Backbone as numpy.savetxt, mean C-alpha at the origin, in Angstrom:
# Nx Ny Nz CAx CAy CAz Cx Cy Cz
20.37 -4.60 -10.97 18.94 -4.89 -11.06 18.38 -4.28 -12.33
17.99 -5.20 -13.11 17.34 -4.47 -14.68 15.69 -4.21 -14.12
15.45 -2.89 -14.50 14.05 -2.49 -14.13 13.40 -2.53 -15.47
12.47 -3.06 -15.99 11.63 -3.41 -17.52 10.50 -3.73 -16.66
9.50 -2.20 -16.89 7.98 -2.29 -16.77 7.28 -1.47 -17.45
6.03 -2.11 -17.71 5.25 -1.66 -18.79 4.12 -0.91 -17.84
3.78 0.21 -17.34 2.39 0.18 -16.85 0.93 -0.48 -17.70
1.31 0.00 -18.35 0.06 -0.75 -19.38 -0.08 -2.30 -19.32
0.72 -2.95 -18.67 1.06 -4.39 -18.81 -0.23 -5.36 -18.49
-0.66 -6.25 -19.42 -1.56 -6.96 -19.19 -1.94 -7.80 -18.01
-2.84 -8.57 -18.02 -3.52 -9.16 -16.95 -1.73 -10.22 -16.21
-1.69 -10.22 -15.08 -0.87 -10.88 -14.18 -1.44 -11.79 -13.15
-1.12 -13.09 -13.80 -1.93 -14.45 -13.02 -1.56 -14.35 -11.40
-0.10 -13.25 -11.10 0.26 -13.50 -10.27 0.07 -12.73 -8.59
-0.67 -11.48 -9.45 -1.20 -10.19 -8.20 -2.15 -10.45 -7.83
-2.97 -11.26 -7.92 -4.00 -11.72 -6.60 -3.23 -12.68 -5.37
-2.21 -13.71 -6.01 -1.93 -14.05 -5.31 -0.46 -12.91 -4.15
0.16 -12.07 -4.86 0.85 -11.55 -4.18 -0.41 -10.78 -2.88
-1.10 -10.26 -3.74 -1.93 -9.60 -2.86 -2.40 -10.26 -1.32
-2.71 -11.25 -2.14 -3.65 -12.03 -0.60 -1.95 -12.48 0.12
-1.11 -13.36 0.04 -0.21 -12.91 0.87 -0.09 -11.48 1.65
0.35 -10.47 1.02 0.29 -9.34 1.60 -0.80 -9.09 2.85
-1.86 -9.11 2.31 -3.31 -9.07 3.45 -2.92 -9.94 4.84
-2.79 -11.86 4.18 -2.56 -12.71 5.01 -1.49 -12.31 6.17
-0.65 -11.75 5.91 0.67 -11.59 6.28 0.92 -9.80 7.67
0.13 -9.49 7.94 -0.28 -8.23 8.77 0.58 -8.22 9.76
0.58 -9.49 10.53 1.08 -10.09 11.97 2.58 -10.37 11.53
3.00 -10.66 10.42 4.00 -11.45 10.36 5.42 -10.69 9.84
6.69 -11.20 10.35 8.24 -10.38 9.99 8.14 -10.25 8.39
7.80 -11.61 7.82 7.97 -10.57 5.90 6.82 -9.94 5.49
5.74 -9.15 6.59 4.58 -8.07 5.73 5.46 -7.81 4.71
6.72 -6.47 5.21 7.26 -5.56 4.25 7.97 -6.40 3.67
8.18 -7.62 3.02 8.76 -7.81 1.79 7.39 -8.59 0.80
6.60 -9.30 1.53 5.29 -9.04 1.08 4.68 -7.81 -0.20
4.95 -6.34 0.89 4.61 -5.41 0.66 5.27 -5.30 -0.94
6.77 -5.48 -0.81 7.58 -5.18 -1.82 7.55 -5.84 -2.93
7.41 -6.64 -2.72 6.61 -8.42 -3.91 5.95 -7.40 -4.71
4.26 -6.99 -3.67 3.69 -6.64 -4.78 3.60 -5.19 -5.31
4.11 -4.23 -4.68 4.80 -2.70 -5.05 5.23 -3.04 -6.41
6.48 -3.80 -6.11 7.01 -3.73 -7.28 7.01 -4.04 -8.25
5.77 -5.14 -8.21 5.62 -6.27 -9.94 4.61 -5.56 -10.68
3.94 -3.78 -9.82 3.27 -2.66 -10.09 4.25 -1.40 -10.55
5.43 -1.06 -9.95 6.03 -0.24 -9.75 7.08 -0.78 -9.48
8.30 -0.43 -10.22 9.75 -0.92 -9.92 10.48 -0.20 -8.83
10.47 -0.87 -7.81 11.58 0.15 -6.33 12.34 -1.01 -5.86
13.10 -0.87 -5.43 14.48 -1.22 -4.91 14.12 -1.66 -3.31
13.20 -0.73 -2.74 13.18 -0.78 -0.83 12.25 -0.03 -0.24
11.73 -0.34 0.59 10.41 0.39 0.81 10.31 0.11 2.89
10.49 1.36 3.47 10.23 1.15 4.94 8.56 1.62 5.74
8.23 1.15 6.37 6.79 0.90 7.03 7.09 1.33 8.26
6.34 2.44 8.74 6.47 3.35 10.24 5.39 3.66 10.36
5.20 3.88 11.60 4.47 4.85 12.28 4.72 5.95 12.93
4.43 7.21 13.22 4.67 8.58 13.75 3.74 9.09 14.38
4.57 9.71 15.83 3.35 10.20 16.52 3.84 11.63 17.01
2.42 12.04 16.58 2.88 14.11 16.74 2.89 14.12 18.41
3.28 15.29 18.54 3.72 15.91 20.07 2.46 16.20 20.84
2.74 16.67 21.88 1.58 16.65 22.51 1.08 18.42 21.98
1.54 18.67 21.94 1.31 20.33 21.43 1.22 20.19 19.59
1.07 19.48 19.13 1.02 19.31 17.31 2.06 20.08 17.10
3.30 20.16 17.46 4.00 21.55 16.73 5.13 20.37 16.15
5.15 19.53 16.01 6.15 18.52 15.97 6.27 17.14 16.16
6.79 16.12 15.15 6.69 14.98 15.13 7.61 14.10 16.28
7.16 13.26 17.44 7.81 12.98 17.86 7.93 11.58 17.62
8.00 10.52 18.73 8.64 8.76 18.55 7.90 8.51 16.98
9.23 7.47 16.64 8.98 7.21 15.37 8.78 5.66 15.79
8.51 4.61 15.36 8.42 3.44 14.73 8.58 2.49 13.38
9.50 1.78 13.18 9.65 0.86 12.81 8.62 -0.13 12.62
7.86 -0.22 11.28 7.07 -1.22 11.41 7.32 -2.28 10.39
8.83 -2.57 9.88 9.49 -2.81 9.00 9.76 -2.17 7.58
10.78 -3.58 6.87 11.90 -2.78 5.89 12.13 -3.77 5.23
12.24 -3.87 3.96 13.00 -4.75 3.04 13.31 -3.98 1.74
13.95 -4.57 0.88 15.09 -4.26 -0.15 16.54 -4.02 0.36
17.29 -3.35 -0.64 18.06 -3.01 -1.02 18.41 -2.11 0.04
19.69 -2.26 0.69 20.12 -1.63 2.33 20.14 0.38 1.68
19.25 1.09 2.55 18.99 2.40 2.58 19.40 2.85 3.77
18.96 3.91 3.59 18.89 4.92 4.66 17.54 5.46 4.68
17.01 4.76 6.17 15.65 4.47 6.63 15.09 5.92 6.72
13.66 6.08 6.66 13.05 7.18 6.16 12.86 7.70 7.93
12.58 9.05 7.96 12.85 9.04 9.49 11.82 11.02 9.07
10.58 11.55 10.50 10.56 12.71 10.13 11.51 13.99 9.84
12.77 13.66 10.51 14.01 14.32 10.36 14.12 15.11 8.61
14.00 13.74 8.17 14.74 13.94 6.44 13.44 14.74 5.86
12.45 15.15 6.28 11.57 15.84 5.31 11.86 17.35 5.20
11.87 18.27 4.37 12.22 19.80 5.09 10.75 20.03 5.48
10.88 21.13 6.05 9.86 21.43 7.23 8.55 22.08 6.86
8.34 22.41 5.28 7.10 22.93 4.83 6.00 21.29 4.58
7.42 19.86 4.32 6.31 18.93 4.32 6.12 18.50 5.48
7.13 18.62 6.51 6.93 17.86 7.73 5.51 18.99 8.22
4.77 19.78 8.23 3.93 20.22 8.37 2.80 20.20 7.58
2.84 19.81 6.45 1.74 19.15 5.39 1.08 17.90 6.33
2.24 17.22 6.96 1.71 15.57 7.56 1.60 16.15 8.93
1.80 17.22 9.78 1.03 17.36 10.80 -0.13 17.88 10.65
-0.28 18.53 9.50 -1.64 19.67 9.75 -2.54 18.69 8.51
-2.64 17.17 7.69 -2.90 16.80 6.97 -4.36 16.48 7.25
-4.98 16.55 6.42 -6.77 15.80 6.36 -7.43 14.95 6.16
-6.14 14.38 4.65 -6.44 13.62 3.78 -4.83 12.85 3.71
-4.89 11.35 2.84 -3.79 11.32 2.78 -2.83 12.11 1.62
-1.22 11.68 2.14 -0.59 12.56 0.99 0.32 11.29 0.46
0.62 12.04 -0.23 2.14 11.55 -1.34 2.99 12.64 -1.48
3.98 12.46 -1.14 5.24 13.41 -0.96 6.62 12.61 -1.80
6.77 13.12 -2.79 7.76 12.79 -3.84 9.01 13.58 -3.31
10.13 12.99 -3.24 11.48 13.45 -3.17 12.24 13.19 -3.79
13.05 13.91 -4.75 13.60 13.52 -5.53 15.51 14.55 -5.62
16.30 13.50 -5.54 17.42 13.79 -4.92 18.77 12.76 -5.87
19.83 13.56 -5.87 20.54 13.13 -6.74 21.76 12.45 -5.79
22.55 11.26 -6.76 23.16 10.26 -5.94 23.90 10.99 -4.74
24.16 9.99 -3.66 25.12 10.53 -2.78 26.72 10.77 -3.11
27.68 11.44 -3.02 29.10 10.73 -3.50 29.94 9.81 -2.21
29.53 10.13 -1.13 29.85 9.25 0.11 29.06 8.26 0.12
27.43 7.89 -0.23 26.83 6.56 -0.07 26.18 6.38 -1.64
26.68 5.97 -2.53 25.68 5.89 -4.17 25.00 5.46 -3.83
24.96 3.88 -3.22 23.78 3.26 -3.35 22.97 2.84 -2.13
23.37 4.49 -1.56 22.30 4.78 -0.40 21.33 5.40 -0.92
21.88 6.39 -1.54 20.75 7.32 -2.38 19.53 7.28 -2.97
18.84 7.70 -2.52 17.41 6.84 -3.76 16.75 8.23 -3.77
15.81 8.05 -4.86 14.40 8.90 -5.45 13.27 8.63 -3.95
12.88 8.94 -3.39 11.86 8.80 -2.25 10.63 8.85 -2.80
9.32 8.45 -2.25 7.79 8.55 -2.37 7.79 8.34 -1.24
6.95 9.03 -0.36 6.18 8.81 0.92 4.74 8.71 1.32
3.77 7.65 1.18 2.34 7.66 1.23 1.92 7.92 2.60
1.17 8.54 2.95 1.37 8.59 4.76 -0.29 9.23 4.86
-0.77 8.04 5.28 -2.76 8.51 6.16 -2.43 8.83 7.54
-3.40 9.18 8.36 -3.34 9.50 9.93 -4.02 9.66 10.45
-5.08 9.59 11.56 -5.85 9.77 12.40 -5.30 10.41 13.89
-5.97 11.13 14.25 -5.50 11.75 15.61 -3.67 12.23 15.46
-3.20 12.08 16.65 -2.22 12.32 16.35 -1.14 11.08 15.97
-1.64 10.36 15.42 -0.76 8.97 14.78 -1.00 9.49 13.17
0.48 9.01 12.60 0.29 9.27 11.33 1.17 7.54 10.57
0.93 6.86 9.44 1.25 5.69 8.95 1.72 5.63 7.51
2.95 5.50 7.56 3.94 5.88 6.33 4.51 4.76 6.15
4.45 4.92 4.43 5.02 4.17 3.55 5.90 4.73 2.48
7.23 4.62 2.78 8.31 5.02 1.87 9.16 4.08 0.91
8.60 4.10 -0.36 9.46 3.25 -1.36 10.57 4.23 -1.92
11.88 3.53 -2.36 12.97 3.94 -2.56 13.31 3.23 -3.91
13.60 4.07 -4.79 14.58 3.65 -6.66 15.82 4.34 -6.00
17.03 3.67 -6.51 18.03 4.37 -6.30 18.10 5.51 -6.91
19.21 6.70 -6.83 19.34 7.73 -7.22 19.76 7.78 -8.77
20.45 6.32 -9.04 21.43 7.16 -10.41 20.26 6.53 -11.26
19.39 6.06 -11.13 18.35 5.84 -12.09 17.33 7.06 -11.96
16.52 6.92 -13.14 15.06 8.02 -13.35 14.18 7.82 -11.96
13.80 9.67 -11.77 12.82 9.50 -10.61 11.44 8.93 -10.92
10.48 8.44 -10.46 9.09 8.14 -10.16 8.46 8.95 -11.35
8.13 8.51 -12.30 7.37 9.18 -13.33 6.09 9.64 -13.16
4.96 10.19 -13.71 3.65 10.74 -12.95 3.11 9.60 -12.85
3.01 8.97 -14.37 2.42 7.73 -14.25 2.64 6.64 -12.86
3.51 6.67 -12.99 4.02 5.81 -11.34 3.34 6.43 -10.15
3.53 7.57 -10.07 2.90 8.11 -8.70 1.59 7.80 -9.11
1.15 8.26 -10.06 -0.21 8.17 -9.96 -0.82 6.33 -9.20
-0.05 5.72 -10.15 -0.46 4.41 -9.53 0.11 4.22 -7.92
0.89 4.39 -7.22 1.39 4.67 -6.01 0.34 5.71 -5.18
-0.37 6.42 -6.10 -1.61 7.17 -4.48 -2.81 5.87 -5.03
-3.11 5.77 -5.81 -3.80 4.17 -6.20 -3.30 2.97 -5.28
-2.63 2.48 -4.92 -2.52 1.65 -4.33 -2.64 2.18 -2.78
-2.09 3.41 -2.66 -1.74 3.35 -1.09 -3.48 3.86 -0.60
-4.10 3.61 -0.89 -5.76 3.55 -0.42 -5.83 1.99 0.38
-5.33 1.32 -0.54 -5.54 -0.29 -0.11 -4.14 -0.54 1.06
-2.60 -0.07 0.95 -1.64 -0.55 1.54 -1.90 0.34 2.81
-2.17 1.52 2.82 -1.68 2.12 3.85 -3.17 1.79 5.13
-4.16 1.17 4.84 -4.97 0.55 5.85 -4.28 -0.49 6.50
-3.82 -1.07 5.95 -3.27 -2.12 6.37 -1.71 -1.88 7.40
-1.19 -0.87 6.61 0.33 -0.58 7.65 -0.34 -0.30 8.70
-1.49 0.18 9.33 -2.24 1.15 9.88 -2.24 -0.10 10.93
-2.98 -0.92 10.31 -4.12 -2.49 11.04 -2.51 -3.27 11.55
-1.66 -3.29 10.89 -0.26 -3.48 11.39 0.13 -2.90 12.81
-0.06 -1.59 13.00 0.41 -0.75 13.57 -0.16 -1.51 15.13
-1.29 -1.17 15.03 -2.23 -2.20 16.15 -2.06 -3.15 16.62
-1.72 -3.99 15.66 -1.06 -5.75 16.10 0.22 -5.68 16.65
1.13 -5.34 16.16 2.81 -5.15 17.24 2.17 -4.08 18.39
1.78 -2.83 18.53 1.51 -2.55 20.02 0.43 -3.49 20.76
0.24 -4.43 20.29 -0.67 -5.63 21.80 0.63 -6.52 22.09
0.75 -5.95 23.81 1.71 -6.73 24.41 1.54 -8.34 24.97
2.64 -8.84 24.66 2.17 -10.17 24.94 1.56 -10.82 24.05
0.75 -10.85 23.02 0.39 -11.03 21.92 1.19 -12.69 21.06
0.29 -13.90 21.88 0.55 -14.90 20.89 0.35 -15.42 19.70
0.51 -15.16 18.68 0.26 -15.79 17.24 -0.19 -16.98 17.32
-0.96 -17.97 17.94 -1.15 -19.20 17.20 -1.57 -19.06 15.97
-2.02 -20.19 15.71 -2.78 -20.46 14.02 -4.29 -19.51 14.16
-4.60 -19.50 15.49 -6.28 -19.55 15.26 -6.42 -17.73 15.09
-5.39 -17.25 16.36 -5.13 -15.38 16.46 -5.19 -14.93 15.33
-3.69 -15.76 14.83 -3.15 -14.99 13.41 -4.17 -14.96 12.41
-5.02 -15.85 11.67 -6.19 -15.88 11.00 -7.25 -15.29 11.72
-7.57 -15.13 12.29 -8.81 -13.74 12.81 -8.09 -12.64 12.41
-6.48 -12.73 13.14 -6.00 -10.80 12.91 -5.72 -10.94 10.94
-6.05 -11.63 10.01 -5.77 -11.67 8.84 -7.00 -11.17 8.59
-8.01 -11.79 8.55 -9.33 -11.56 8.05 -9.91 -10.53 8.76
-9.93 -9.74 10.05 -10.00 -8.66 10.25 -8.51 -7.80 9.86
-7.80 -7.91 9.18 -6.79 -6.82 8.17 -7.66 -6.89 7.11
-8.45 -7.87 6.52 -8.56 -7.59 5.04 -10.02 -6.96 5.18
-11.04 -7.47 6.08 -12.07 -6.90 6.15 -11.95 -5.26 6.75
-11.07 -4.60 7.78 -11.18 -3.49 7.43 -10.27 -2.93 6.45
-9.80 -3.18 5.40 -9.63 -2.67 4.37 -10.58 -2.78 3.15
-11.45 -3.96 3.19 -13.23 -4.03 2.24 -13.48 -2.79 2.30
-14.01 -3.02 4.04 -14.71 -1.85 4.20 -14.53 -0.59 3.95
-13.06 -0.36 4.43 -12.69 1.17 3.51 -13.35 1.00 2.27
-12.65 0.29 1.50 -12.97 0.41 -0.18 -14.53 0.80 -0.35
-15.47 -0.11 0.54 -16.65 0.50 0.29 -17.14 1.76 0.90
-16.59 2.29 1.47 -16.95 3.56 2.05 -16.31 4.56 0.81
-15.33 4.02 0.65 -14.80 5.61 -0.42 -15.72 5.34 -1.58
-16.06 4.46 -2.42 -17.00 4.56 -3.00 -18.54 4.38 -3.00
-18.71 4.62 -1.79 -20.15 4.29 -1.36 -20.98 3.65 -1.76
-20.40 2.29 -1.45 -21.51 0.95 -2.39 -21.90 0.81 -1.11
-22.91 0.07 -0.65 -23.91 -0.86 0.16 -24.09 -2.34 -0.51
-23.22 -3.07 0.32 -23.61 -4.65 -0.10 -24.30 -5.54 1.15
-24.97 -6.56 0.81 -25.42 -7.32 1.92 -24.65 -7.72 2.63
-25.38 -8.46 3.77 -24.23 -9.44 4.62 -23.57 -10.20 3.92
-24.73 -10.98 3.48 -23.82 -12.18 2.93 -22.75 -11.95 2.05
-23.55 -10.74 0.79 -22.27 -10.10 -0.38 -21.22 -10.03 0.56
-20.84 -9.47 1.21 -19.87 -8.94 2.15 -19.22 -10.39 2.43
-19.86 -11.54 2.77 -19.01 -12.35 3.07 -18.38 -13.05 2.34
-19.89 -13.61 1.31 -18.94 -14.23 -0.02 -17.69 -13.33 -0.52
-17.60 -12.02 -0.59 -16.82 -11.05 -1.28 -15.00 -11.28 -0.49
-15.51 -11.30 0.84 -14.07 -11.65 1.73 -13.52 -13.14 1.53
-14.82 -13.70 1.47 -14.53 -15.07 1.68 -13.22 -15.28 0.59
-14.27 -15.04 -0.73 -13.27 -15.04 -2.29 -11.76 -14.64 -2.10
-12.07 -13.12 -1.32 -10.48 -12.44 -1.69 -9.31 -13.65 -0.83
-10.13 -14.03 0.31 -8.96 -14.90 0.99 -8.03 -15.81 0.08
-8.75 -16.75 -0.55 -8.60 -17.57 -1.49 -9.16 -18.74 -1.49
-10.21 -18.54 -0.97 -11.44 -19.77 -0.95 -12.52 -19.71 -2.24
-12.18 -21.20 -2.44 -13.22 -21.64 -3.85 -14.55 -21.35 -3.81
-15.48 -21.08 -5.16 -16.40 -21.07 -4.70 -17.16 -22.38 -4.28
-16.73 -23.49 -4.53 -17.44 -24.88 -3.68 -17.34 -24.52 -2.13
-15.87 -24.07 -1.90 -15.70 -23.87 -0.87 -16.62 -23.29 0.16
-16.61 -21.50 0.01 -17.70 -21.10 0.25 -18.94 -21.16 0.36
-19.73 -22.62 -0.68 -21.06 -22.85 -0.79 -21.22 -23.47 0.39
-20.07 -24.94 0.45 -19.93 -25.33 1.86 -20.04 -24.79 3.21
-18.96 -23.54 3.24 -19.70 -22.88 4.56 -20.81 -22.33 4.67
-21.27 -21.63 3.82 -22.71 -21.18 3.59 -23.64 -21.61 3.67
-23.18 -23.48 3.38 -24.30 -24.48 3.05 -25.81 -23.85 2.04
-24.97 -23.65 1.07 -26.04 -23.00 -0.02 -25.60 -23.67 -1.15
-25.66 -23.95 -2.45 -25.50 -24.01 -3.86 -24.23 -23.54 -4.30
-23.56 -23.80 -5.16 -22.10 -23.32 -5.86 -22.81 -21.78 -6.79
-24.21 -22.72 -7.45 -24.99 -21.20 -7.91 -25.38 -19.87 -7.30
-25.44 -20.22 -6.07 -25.93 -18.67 -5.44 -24.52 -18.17 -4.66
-23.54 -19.34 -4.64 -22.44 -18.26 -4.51 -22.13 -16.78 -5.72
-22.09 -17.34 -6.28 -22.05 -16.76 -7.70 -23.20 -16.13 -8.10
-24.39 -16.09 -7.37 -24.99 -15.17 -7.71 -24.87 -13.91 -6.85
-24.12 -14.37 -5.41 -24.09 -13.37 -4.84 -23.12 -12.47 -5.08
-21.84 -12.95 -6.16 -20.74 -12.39 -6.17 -21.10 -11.67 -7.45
-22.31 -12.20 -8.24 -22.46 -11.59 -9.26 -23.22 -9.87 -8.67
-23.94 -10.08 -8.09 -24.85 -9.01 -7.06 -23.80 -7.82 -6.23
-22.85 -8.03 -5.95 -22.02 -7.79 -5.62 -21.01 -6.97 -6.79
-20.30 -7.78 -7.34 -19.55 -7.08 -8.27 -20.15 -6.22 -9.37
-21.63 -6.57 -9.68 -22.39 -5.41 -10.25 -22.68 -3.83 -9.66
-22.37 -3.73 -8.29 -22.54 -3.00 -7.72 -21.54 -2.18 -7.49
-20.56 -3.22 -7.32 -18.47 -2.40 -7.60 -18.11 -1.62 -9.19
-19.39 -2.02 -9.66 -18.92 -1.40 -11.60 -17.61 -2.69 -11.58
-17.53 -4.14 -11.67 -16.59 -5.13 -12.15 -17.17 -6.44 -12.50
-16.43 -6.66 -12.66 -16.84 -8.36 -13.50 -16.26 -9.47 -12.89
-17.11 -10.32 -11.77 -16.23 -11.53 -11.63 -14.84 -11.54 -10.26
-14.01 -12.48 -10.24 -13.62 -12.84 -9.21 -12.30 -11.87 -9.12
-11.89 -12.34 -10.80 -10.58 -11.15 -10.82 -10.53 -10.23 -10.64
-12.48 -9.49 -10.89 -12.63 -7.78 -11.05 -12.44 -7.44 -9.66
-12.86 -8.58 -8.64 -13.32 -8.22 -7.17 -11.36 -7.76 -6.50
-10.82 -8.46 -6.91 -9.11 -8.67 -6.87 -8.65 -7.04 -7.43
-9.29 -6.90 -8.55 -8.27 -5.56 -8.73 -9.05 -4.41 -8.23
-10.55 -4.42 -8.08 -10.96 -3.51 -7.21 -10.84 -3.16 -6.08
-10.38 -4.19 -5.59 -9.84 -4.22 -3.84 -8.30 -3.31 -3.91
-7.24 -3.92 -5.37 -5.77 -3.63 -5.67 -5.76 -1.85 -5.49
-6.72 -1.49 -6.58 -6.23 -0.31 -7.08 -7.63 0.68 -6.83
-7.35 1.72 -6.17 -8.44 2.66 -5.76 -8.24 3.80 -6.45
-9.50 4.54 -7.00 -9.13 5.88 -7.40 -9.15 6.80 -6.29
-7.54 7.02 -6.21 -7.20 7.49 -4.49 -7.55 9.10 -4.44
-7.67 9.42 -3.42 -7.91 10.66 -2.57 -7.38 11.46 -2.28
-5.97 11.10 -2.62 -4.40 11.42 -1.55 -3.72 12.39 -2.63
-3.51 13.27 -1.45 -3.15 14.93 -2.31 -1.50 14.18 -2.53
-1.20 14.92 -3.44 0.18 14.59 -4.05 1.04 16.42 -3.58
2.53 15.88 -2.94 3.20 16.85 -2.88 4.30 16.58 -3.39
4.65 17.63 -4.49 6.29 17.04 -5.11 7.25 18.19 -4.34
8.06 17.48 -3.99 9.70 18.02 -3.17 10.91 18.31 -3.55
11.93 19.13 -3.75 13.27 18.42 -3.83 14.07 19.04 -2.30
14.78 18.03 -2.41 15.53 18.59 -1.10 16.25 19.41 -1.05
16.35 20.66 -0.20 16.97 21.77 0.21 18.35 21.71 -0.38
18.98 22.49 -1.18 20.36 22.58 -1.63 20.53 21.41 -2.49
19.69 21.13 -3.18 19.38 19.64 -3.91 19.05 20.05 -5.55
20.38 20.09 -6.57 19.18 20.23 -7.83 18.47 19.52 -8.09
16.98 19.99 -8.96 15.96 19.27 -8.84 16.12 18.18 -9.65
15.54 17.08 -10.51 15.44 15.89 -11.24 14.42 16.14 -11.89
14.62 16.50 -13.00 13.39 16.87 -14.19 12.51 15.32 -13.88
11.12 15.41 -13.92 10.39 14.48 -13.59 9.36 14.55 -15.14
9.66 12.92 -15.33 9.46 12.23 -16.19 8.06 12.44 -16.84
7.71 12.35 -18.16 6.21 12.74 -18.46 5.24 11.28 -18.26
4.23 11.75 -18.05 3.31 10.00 -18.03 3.41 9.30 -19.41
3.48 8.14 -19.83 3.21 7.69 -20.99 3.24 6.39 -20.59
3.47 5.94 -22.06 3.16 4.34 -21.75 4.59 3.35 -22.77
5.34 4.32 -22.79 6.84 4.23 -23.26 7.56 2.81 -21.57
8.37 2.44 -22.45 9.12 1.39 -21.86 10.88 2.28 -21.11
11.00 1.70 -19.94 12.44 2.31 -19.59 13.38 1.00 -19.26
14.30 0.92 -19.77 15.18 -0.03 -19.35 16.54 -0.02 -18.80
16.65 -0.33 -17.90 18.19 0.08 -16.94 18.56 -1.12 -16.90
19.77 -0.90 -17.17 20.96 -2.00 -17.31 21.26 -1.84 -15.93
């Protein structure tokens, strides 16, 4: 797998649309390769697993884990086991979300089991919702720059593993056409709403709707139609709206939703009896692996 990414890399016709898949996709077996689509055309990883964790009844300890899927490159699935125990207590006793960097050198029994770890993980009560992307080992670990964009995104992904989490525990639970599109548009609307709470905008109803309406991937004719209003006051509402996000326009509404200036404390790791992996400086330098 040749990894060639630029963070700096210009506008991509193609991350709104990965995105809204991703959103669309909550209910469905490829979320996590979804997920990985657009991780990676941000950030180059190999495999990335989606869980949930639930602390003990006494907080002293993480107990049932969940599977909330997995795609890439065959690993060795992230589990509370593998953390040593000063982070596995960062994510019980946590406030905020974290990022927990692990960084670990190849296996000689599994090479290309081995990988560089990131773990994004929010939580409420005693449920906690993790997202672990994996680079293999014999390549460079997660540069700052990378993490940095990785607690940036996981504002927007890890609502959603969350809104995931919810949909597989309803038993019995039929997907028709009509379910699955409500449980889509309530995934993407409570993840709006986050976005507007961390930055404390106030938009109208309607902003609010035109604003969802857009991210789905409805035109603005479209929208005027349901609205039964003008193609102009769609657009004025989105203009009203995105003035208020500090963005411009339909694309701005797309990457403001993408990328959050995240919250999420960063913890760097190496594993116990593990030399460490000098970690990479931020820049805007090119890496290329053969």
């Amino acid at each position: 797998m040749k990894l060639t990414h630029d963070l700096t890399h210009g506008h991509d016709p193609y991350l709104y649309l990965r995105l809204g898949e991703l959103v669309s996709s909550a209910a469905e077996d490829a979320f996590a390769e979804h997920m990985l689509a657009f991780v990676n055309s941000l950030v180059p990883i190999h495999g990335l697993d989606l869980s949930e964790w639930t602390l003990d009844a006494d907080r002293t300890r993480i107990g049932p884990s969940k599977c909330l899927g997995s795609a890439g490159q065959p690993h060795d699935l992230c589990a509370p086991d593998t953390l040593p125990h000063p982070l596995l207590q960062s994510v019980m006793e946590m406030e905020a979300p974290l990022l927990i960097q692990l960084k670990t050198p190849p296996s000689p029994q599994h090479p290309r089991r081995s990988t560089h770890q990131c773990h994004l993980v929010s939580g409420s009560g005693d449920l906690r919702w993790v997202i672990c992307v994996h680079r293999l080992a014999s390549l460079r670990a997660f540069s700052v720059a990378e993490l940095t964009l990785l607690k940036s995104l996981s504002d927007t992904l890890l609502p959603l593993v969350a809104h995931r989490a919810q949909l597989l525990a309803q038993p019995g639970t039929r997907w028709t056409g009509t379910t699955q599109a409500d449980s889509e548009l309530e995934s993407l609307h409570q993840a709006f709403s986050g976005r507007l709470a961390q930055d404390a905008v106030n938009l109208s109803a309607r902003e609010q709707e035109v604003c969802l309406g857009l991210l789905t991937g409805i035109t603005v004719s479209e929208m005027a139609q349901r609205l039964n209003v003008k193609n102009s006051s769609v657009e004025t509402y989105l203009k009203r709206a995105t003035t208020k996000l500090g963005v411009s326009g339909r694309h701005g509404l797309t990457r403001w939703m993408a990328f959050v200036p995240s919250r999420a404390k960063h913890v760097s790791a190496v594993a116990e009896d593990m030399p460490a992996v000098p970690e990479a400086k931020a820049g805007t330098r090119k890496d290329h692996y053969g």
